[in-house]
Short mmCIF file of C-alpha atoms in Angstrom, two decimals:
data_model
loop_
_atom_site.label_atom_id
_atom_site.label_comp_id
_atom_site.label_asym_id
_atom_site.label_seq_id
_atom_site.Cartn_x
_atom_site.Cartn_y
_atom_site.Cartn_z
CA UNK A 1 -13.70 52.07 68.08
CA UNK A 2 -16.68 55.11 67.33
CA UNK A 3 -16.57 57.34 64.70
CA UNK A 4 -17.92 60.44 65.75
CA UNK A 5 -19.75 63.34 63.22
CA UNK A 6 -21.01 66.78 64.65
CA UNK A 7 -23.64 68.47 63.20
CA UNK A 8 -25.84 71.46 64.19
CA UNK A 9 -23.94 71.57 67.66
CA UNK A 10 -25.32 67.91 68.11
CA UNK A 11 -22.33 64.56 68.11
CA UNK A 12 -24.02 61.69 67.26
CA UNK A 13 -21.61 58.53 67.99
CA UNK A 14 -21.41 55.21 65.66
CA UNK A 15 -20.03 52.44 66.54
CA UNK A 16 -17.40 50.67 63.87
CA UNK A 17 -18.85 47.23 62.93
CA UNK A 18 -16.51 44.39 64.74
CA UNK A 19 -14.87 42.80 61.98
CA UNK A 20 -16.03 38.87 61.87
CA UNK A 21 -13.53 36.78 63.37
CA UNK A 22 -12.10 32.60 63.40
CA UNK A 23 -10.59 31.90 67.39
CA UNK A 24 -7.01 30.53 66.82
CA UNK A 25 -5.95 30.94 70.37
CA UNK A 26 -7.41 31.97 74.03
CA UNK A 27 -4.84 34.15 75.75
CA UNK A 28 -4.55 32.88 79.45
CA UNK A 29 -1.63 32.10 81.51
CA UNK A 30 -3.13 28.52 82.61
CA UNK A 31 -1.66 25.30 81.09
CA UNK A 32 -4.45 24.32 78.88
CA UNK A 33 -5.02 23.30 75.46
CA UNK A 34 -7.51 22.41 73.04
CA UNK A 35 -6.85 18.96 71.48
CA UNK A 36 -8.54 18.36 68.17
CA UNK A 37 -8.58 16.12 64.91
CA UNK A 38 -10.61 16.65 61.61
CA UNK A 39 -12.30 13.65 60.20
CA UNK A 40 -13.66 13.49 56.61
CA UNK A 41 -12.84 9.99 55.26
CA UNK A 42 -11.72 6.60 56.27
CA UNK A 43 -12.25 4.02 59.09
CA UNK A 44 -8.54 3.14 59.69
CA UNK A 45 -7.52 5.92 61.51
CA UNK A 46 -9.80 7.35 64.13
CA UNK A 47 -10.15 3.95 66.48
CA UNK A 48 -6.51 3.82 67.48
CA UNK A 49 -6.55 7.98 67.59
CA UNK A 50 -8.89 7.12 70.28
CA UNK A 51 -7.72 3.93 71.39
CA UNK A 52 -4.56 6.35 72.02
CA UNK A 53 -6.65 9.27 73.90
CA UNK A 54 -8.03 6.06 76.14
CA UNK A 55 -4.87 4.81 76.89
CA UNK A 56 -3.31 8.07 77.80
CA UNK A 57 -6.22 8.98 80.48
CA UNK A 58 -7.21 11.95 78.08
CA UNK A 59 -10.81 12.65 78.29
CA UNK A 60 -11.13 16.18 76.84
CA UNK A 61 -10.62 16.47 72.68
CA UNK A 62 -12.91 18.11 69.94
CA UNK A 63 -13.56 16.34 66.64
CA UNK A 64 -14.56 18.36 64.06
CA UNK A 65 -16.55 15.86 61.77
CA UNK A 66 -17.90 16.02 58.08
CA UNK A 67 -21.96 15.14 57.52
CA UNK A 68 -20.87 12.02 54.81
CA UNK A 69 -18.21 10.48 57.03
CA UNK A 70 -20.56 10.34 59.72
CA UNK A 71 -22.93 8.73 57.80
CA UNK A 72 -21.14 6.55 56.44
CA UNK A 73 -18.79 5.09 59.87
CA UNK A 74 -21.65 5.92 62.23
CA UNK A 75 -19.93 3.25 64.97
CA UNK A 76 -16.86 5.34 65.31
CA UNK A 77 -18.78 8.88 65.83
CA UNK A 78 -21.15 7.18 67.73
CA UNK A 79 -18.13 5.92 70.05
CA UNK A 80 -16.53 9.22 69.93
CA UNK A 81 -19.77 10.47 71.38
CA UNK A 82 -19.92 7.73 74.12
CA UNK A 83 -16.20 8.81 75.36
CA UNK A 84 -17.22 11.89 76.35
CA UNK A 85 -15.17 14.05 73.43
CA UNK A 86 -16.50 17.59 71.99
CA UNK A 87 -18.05 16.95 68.28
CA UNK A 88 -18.12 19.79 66.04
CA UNK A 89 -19.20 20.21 62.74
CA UNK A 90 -16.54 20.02 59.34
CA UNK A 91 -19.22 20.46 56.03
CA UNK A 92 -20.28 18.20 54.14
CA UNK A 93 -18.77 18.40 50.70
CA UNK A 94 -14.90 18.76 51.65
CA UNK A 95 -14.54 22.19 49.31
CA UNK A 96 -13.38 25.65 50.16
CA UNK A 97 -16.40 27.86 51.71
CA UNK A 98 -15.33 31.53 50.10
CA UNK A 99 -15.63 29.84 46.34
CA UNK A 100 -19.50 29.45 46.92
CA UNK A 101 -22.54 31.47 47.94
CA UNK A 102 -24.19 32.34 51.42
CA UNK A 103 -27.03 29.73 50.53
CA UNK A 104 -24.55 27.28 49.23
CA UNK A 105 -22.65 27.12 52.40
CA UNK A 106 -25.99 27.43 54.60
CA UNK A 107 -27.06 24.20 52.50
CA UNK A 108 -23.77 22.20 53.56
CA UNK A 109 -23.42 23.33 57.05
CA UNK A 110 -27.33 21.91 57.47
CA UNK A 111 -27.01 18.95 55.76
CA UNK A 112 -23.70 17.55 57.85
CA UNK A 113 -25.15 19.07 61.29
CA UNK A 114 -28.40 16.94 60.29
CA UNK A 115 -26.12 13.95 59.96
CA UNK A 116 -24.15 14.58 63.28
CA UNK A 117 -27.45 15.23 64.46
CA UNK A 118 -29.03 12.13 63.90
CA UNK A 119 -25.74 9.66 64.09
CA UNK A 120 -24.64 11.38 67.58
CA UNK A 121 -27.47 12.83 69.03
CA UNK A 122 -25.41 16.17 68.74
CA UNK A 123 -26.12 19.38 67.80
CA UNK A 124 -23.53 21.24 66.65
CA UNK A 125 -22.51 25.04 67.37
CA UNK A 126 -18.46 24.81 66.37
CA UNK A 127 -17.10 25.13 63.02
CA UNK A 128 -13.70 24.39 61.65
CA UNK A 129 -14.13 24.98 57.41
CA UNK A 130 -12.93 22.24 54.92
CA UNK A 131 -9.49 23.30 54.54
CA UNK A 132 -10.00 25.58 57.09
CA UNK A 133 -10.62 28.48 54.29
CA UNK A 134 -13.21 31.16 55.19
CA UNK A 135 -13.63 35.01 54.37
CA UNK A 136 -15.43 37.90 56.11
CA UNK A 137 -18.50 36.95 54.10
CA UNK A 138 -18.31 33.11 55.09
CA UNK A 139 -17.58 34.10 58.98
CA UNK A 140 -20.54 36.34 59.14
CA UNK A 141 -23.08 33.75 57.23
CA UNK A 142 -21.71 31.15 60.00
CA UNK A 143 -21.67 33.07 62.76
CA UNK A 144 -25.79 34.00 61.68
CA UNK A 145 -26.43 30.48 61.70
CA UNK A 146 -25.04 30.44 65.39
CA UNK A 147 -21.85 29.03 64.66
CA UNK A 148 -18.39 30.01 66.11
CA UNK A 149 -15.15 29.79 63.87
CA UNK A 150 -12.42 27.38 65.34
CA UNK A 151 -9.22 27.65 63.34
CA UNK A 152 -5.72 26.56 65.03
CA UNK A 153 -2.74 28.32 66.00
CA UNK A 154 -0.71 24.70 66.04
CA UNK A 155 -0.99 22.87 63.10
CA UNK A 156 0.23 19.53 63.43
CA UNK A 157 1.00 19.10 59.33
CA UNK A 158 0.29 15.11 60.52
CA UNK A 159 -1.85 15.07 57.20
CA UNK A 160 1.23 15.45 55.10
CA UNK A 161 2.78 12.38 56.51
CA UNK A 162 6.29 13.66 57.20
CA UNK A 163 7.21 11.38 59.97
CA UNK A 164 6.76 10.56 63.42
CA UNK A 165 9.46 12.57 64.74
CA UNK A 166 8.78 15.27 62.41
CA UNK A 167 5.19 15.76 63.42
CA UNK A 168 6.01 15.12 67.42
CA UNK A 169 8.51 17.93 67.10
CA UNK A 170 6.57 20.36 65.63
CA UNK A 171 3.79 20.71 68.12
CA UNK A 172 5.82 20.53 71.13
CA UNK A 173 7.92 23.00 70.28
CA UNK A 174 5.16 25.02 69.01
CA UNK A 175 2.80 24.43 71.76
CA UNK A 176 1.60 27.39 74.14
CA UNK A 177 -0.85 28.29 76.76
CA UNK A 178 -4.57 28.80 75.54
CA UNK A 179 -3.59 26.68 72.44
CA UNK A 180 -5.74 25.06 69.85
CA UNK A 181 -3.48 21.96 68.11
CA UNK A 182 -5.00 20.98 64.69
CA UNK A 183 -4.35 17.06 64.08
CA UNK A 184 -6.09 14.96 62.22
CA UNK A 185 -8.01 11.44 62.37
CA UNK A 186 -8.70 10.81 58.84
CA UNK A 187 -6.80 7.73 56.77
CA UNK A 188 -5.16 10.04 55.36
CA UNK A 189 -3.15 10.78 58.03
CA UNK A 190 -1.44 7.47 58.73
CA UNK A 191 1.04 8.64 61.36
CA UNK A 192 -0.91 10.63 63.85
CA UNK A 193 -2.07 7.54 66.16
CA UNK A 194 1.99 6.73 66.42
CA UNK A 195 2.93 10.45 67.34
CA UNK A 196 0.29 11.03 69.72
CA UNK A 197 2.12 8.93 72.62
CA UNK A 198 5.24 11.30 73.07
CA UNK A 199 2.87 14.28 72.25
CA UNK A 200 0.49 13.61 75.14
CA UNK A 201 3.13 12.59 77.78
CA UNK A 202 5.51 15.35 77.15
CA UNK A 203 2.79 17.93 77.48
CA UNK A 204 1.65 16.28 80.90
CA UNK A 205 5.02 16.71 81.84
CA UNK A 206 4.99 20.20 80.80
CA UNK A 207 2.15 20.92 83.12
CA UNK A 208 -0.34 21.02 80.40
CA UNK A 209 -4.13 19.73 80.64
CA UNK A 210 -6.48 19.13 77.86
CA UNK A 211 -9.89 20.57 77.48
CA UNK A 212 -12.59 20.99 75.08
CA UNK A 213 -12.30 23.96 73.15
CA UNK A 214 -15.84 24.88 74.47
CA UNK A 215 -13.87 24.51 77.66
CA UNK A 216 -11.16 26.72 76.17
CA UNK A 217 -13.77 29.41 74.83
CA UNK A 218 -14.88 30.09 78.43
CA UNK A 219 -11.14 31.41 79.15
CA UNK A 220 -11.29 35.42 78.81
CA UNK A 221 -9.60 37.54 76.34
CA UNK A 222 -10.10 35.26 73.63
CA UNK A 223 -7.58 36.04 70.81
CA UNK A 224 -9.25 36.42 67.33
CA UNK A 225 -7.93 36.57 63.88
CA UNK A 226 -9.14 36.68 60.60
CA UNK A 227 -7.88 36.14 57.22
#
């Protein structure tokens, strides 16, 4: 879009600023999606997630992690490291990014990539928010510290506990080309090694593959959103 003022027989053309964006989906007609779990507390959950993803052959997943988890269960990140699987960065303190300042959140996106960093030998260049709350303002102070935005456009609701079944259901019907699933690997979420079985065979079956969502970036036409 240009806007476009004339003045003394001259047109001088501006560009409209691109509104900052979060990537919830890459349009493509292939069969691939973006597998990946948030991880901010406990050690009970995330080895069977990935004794699961071993099990099931699937080698391509992105964990978004926080800086104090990482710190504090530096075996399991290192191990999700060692399987080959995408790490990308989830804060540090788990609060909502739009309540604070530009140097607030600059403060807690350094301090957990320093802890990824130094755990996983990783440097980090995806985002997913605590909460996965952002702004305008909070997408353009990322996006200056070279980060990209990854939101979801299937949301697993596994953190909510509402059953095996329940949680199964929802992301296979939901489930699309290009997709980005949101699951998580936290203690919280005490069902999500049980539903991940069923969730991984029946998109094989499907046709689907998994990817990173690096992987998944590299897809054209990537569909943007932004709240």
């Amino acid at each position: 879009m240009a806007v476009l003022f004339a003045a003394a027989g001259h047109i001088t053309v501006f560009a409209a600023e691109k509104k900052p964006s979060a990537i919830y989906k890459v349009d493509t007609d292939k069969k691939i999606v973006a597998l990946t779990f948030d991880i901010s507390w406990g050690e009970k959950v995330p080895d069977p997630v990935l004794d699961v993803l071993e099990k099931e052959d699937v080698k391509k997943a992105t964990f978004f992690l926080s800086g104090p988890w990482t710190q504090r269960h530096p075996k399991i990140a290192k191990r999700i490291q060692s399987m080959g699987y995408e790490i990308g960065n989830h804060g540090n303190l788990h609060k909502d990014f739009s309540n604070y300042p530009n140097s607030w959140i600059r403060n807690q996106v350094t301090l957990s990539e320093k802890s990824i960093k130094q755990v996983t030998g990783v440097k980090t260049k995806l985002i997913r928010t605590p909460n996965g709350d952002f702004n305008p303002r909070v997408i353009r102070c990322l996006n200056a510290m070279g980060y990209t935005v990854i939101q979801w456009n299937t949301d697993s609701l596994d953190w909510k506990n509402p059953g095996v079944q329940a949680i199964q259901q929802r992301v296979l019907k939901r489930v699309v080309p290009g997709d980005i699933i949101l699951m998580h690997a936290s203690d919280s979420s005490k069902q999500t090694a049980q539903a991940l079985p069923r969730i991984l065979h029946e998109l094989k079956q499907k046709g689907y593959k998994f990817v990173t969502v690096s992987e998944l970036l590299s897809e054209a036409d990537v569909k943007t959103q932004v709240n």
